[in-house]
Tab-separated table of N, CA and C in Angstrom:
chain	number	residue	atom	x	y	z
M	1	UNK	N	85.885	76.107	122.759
M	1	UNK	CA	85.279	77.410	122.964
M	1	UNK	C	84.400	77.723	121.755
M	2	UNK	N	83.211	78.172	122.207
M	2	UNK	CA	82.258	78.562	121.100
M	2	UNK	C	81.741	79.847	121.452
M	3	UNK	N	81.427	80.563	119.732
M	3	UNK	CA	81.077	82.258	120.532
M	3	UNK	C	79.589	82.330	119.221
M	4	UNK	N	78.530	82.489	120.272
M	4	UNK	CA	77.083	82.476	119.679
M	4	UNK	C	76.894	84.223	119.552
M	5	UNK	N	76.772	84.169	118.023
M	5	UNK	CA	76.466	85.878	117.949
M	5	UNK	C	74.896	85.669	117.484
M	6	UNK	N	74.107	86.874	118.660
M	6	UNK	CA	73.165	86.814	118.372
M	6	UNK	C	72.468	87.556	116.890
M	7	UNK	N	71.079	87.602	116.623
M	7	UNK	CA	70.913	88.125	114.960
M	7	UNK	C	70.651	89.590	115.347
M	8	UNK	N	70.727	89.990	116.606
M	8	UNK	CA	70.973	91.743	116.547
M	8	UNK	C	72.201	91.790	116.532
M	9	UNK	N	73.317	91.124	117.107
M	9	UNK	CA	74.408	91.074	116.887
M	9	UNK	C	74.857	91.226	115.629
M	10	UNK	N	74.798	90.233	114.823
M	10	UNK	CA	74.830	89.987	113.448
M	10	UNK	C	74.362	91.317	112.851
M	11	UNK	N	73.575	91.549	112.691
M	11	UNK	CA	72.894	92.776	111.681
M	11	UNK	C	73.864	94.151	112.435
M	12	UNK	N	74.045	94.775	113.747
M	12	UNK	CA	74.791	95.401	114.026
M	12	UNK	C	76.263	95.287	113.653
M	13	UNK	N	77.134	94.371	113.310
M	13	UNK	CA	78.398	93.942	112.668
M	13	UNK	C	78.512	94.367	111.277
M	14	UNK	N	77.168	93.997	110.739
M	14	UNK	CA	77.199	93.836	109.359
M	14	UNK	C	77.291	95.623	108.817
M	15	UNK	N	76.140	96.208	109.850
M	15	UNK	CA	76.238	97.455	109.369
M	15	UNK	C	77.754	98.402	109.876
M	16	UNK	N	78.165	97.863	110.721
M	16	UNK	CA	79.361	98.961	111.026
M	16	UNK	C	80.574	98.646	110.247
M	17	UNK	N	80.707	96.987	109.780
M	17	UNK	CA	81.949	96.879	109.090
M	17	UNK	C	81.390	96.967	107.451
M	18	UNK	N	80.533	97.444	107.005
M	18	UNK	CA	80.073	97.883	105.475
M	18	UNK	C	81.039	97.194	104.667
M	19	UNK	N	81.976	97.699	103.967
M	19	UNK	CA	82.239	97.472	103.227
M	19	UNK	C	83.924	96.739	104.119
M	20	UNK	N	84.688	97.085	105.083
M	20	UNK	CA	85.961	97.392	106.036
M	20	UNK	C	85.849	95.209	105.654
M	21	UNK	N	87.117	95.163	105.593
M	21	UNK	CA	87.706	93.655	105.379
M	21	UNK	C	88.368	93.406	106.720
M	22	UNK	N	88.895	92.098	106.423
M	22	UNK	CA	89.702	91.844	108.098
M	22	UNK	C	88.651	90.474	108.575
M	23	UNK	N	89.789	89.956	109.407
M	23	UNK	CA	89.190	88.807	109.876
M	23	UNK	C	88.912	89.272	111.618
M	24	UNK	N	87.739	88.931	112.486
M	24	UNK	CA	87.326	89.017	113.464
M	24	UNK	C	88.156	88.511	114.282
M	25	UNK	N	88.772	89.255	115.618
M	25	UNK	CA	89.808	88.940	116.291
M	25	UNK	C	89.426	89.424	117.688
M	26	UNK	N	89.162	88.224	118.607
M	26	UNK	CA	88.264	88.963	120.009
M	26	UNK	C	89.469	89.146	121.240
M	27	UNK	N	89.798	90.933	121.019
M	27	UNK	CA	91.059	90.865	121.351
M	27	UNK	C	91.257	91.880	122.509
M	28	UNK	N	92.082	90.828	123.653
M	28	UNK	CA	92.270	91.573	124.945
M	28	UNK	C	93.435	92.803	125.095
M	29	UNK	N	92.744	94.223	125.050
M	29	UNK	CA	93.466	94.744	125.269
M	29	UNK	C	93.819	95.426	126.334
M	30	UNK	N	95.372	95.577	126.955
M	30	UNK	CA	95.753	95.221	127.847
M	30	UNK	C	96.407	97.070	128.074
M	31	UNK	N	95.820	97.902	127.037
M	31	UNK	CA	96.934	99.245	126.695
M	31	UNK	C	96.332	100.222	127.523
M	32	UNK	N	97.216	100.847	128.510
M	32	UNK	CA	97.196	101.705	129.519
M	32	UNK	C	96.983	101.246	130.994
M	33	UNK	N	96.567	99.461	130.919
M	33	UNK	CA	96.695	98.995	132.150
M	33	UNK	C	98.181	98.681	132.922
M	34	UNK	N	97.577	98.090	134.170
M	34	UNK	CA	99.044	98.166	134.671
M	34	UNK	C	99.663	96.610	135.020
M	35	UNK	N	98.598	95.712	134.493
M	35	UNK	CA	99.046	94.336	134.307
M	35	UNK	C	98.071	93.525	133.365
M	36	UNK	N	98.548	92.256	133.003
M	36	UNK	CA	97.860	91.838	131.832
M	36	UNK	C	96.813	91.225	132.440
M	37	UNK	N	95.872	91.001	133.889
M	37	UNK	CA	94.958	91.014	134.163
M	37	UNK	C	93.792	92.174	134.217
M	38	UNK	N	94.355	93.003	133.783
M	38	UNK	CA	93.444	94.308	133.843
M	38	UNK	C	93.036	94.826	132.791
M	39	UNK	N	92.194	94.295	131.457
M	39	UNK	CA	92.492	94.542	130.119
M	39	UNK	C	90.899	94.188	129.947
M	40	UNK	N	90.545	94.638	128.953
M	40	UNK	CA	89.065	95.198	128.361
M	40	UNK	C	89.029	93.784	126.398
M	41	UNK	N	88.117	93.226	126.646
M	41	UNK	CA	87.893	92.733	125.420
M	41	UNK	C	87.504	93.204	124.068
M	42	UNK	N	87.730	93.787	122.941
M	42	UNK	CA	87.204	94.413	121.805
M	42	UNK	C	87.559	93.174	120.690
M	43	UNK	N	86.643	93.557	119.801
M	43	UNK	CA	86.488	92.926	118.171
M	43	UNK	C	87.538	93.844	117.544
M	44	UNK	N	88.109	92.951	117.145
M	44	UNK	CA	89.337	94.118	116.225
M	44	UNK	C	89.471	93.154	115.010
M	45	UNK	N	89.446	94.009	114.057
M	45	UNK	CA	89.355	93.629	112.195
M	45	UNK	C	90.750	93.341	112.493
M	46	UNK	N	91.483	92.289	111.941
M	46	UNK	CA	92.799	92.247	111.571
M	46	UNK	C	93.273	91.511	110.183
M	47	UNK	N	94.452	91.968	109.758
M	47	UNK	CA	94.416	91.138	108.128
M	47	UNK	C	95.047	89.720	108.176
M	48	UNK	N	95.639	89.130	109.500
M	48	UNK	CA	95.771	87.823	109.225
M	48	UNK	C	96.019	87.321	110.579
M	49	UNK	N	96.058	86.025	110.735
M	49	UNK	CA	96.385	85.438	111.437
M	49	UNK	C	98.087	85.265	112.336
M	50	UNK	N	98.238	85.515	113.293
M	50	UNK	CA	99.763	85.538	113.972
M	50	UNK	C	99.912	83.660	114.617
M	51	UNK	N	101.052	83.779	114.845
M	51	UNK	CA	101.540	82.220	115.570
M	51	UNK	C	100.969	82.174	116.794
M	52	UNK	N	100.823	83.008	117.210
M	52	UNK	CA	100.209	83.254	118.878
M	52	UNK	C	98.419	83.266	119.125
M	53	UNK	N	97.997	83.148	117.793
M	53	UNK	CA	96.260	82.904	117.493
M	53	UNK	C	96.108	82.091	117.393
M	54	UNK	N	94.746	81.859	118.625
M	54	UNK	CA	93.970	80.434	118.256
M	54	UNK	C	93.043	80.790	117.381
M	55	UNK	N	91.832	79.671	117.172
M	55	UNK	CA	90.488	79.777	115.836
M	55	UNK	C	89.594	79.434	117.424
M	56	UNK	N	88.758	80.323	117.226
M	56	UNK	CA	87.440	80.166	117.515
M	56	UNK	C	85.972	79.904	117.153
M	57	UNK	N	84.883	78.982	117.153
M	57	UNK	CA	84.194	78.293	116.152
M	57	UNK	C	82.881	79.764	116.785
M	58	UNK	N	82.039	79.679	116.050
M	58	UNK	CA	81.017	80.184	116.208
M	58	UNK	C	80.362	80.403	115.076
M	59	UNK	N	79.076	80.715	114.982
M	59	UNK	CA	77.429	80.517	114.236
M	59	UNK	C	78.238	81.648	113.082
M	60	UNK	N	79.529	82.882	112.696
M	60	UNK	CA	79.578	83.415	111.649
M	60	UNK	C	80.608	83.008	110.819
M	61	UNK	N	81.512	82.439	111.588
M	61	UNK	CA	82.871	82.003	111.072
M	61	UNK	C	83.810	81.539	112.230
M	62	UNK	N	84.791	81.046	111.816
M	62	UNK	CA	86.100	81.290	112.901
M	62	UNK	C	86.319	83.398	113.299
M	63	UNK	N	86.445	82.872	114.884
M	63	UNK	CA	87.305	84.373	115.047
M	63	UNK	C	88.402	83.943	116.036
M	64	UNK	N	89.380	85.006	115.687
M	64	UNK	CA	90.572	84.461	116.359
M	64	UNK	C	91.043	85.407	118.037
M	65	UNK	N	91.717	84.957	118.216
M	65	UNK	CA	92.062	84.784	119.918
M	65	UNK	C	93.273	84.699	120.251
M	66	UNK	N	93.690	85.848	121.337
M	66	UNK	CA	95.297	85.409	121.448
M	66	UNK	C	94.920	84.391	122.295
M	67	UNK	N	96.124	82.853	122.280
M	67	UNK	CA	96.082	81.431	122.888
M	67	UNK	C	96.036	82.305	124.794
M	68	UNK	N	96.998	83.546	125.067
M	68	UNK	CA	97.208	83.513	126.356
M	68	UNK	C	96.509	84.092	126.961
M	69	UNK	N	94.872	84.657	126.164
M	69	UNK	CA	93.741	85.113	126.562
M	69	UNK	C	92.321	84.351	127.297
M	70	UNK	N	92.632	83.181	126.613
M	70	UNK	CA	91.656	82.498	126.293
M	70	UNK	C	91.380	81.896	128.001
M	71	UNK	N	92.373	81.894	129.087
M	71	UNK	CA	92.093	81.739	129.974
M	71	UNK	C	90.904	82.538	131.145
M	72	UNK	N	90.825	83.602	130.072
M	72	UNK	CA	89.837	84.602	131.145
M	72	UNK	C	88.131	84.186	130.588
M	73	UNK	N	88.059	83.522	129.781
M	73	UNK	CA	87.154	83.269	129.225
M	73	UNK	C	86.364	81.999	129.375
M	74	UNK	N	84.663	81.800	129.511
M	74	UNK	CA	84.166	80.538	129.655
M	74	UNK	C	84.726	79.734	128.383
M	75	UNK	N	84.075	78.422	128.092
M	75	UNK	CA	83.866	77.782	127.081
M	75	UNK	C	82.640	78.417	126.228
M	76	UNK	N	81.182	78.693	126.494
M	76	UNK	CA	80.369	79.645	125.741
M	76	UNK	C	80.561	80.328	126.050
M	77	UNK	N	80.468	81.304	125.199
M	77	UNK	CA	80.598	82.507	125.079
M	77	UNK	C	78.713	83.259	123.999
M	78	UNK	N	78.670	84.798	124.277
M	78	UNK	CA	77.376	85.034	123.313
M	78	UNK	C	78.112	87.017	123.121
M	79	UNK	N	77.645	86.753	121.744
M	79	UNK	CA	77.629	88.696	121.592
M	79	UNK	C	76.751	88.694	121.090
M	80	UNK	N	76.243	89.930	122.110
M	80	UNK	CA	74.663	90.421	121.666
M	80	UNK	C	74.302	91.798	121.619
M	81	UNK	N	73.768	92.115	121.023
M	81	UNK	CA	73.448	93.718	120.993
M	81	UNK	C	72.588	94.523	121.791
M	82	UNK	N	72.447	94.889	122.604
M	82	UNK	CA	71.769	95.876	123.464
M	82	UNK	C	71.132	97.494	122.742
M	83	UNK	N	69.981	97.214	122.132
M	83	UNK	CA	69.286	98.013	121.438
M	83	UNK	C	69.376	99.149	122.490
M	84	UNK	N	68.965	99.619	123.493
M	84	UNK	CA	68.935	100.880	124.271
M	84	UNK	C	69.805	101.398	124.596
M	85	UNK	N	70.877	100.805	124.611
M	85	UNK	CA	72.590	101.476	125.074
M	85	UNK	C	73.558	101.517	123.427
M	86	UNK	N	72.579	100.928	122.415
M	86	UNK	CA	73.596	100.678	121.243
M	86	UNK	C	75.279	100.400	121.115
M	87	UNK	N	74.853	99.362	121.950
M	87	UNK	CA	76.590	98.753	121.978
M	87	UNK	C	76.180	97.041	122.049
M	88	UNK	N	77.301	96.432	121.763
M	88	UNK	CA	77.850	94.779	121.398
M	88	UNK	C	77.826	94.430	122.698
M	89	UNK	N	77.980	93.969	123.201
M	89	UNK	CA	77.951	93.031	124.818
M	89	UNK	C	78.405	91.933	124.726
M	90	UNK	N	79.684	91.609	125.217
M	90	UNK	CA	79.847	90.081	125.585
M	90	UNK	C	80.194	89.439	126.626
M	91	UNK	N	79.054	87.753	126.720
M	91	UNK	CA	78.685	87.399	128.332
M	91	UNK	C	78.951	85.906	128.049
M	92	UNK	N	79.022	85.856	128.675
M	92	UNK	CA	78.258	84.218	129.182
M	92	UNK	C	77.135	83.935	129.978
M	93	UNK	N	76.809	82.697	130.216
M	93	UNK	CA	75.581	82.734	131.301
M	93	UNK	C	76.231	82.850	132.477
M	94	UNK	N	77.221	82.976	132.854
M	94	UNK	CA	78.012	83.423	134.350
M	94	UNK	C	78.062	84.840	134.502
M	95	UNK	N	78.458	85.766	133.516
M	95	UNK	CA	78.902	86.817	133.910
M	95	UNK	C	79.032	87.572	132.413
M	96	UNK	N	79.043	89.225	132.870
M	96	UNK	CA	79.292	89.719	131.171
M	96	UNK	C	80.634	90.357	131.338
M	97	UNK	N	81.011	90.116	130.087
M	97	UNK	CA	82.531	90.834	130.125
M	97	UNK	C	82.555	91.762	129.685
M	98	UNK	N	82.200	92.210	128.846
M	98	UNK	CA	82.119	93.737	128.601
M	98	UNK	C	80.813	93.813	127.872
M	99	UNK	N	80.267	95.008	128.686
M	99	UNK	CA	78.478	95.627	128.293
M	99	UNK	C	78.841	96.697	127.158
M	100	UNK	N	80.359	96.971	126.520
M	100	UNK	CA	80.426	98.167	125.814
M	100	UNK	C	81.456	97.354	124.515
M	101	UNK	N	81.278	96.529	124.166
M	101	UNK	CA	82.377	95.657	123.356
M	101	UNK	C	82.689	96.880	121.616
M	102	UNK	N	83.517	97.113	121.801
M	102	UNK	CA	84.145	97.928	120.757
M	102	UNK	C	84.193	97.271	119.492
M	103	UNK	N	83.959	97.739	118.309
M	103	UNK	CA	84.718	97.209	117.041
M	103	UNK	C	85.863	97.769	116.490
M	104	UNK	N	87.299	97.526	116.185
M	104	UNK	CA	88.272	98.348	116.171
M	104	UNK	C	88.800	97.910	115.318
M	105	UNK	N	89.905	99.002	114.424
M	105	UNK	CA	90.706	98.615	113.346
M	105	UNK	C	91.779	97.986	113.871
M	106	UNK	N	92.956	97.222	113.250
M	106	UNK	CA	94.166	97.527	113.531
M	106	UNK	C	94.906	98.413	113.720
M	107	UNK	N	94.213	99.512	113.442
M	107	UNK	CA	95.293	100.538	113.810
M	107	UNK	C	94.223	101.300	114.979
M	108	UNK	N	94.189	100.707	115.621
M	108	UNK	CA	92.931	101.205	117.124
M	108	UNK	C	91.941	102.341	116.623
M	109	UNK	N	91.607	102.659	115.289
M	109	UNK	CA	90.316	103.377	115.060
M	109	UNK	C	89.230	102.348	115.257
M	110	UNK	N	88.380	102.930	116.592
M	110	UNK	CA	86.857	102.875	116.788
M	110	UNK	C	85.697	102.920	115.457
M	111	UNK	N	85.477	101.751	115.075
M	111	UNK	CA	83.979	101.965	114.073
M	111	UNK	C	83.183	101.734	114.899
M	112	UNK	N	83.025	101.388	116.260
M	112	UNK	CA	81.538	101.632	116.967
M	112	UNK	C	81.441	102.158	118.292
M	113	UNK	N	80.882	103.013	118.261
M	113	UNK	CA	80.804	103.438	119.566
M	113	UNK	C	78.779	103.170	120.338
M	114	UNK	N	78.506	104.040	121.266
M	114	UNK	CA	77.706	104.164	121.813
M	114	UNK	C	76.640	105.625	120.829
M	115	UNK	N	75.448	105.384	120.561
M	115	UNK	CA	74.904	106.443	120.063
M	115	UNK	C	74.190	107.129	121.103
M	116	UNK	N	74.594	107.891	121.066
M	116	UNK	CA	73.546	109.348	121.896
M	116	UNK	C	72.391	109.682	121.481
């Protein structure tokens, strides 16, 4: 699995996590659904790695992945930034998975939202 972040991508990352540490974690969350097929993908900063994370290669670094996620997902993968809606997007050439991709703390505070 490979995840191509594009350079609006990139420059949008760079500015929302400023100074915020944590390793990139492309993480299915599954909270308020009513089964673990029904769950929304976000970037979530986390401070380390768990037994249950894979490594994912891509153009900024490794980002990590729960192993029992990774099934909903192509082999490429791309996050890209959507200048007119100001949000992260992540697709493949099949399909997009989320047009609103969140950046989130560990402790579920939102650093990006949609600008008005």
């Amino acid at each position: 699995m490979y995840i191509t972040f594009t350079d609006s991508a990139i420059n949008r990352l760079n500015a929302l996590r400023s100074n915020l540490s944590g390793q990139l974690h492309l993480y299915y969350d599954t909270e308020g659904c009513s089964c673990e097929n029904s769950g929304i993908f976000t970037l979530r900063l986390v401070v380390e790695k768990t037994p249950e994370d894979d490594i994912i290669d891509s153009n900024i670094g490794p980002v990590l992945i729960k192993r029992w996620t990774e099934i909903f997902l192509e082999d490429a993968l791309t996050i890209d930034y959507n200048d007119t809606e100001k949000t992260l997007v992540l697709k493949s050439d099949g399909q997009y998975y989320n047009r609103n991709l969140l950046l989130v703390t560990d402790n579920d505070k939102v650093i990006s939202c949609p600008i008005s």
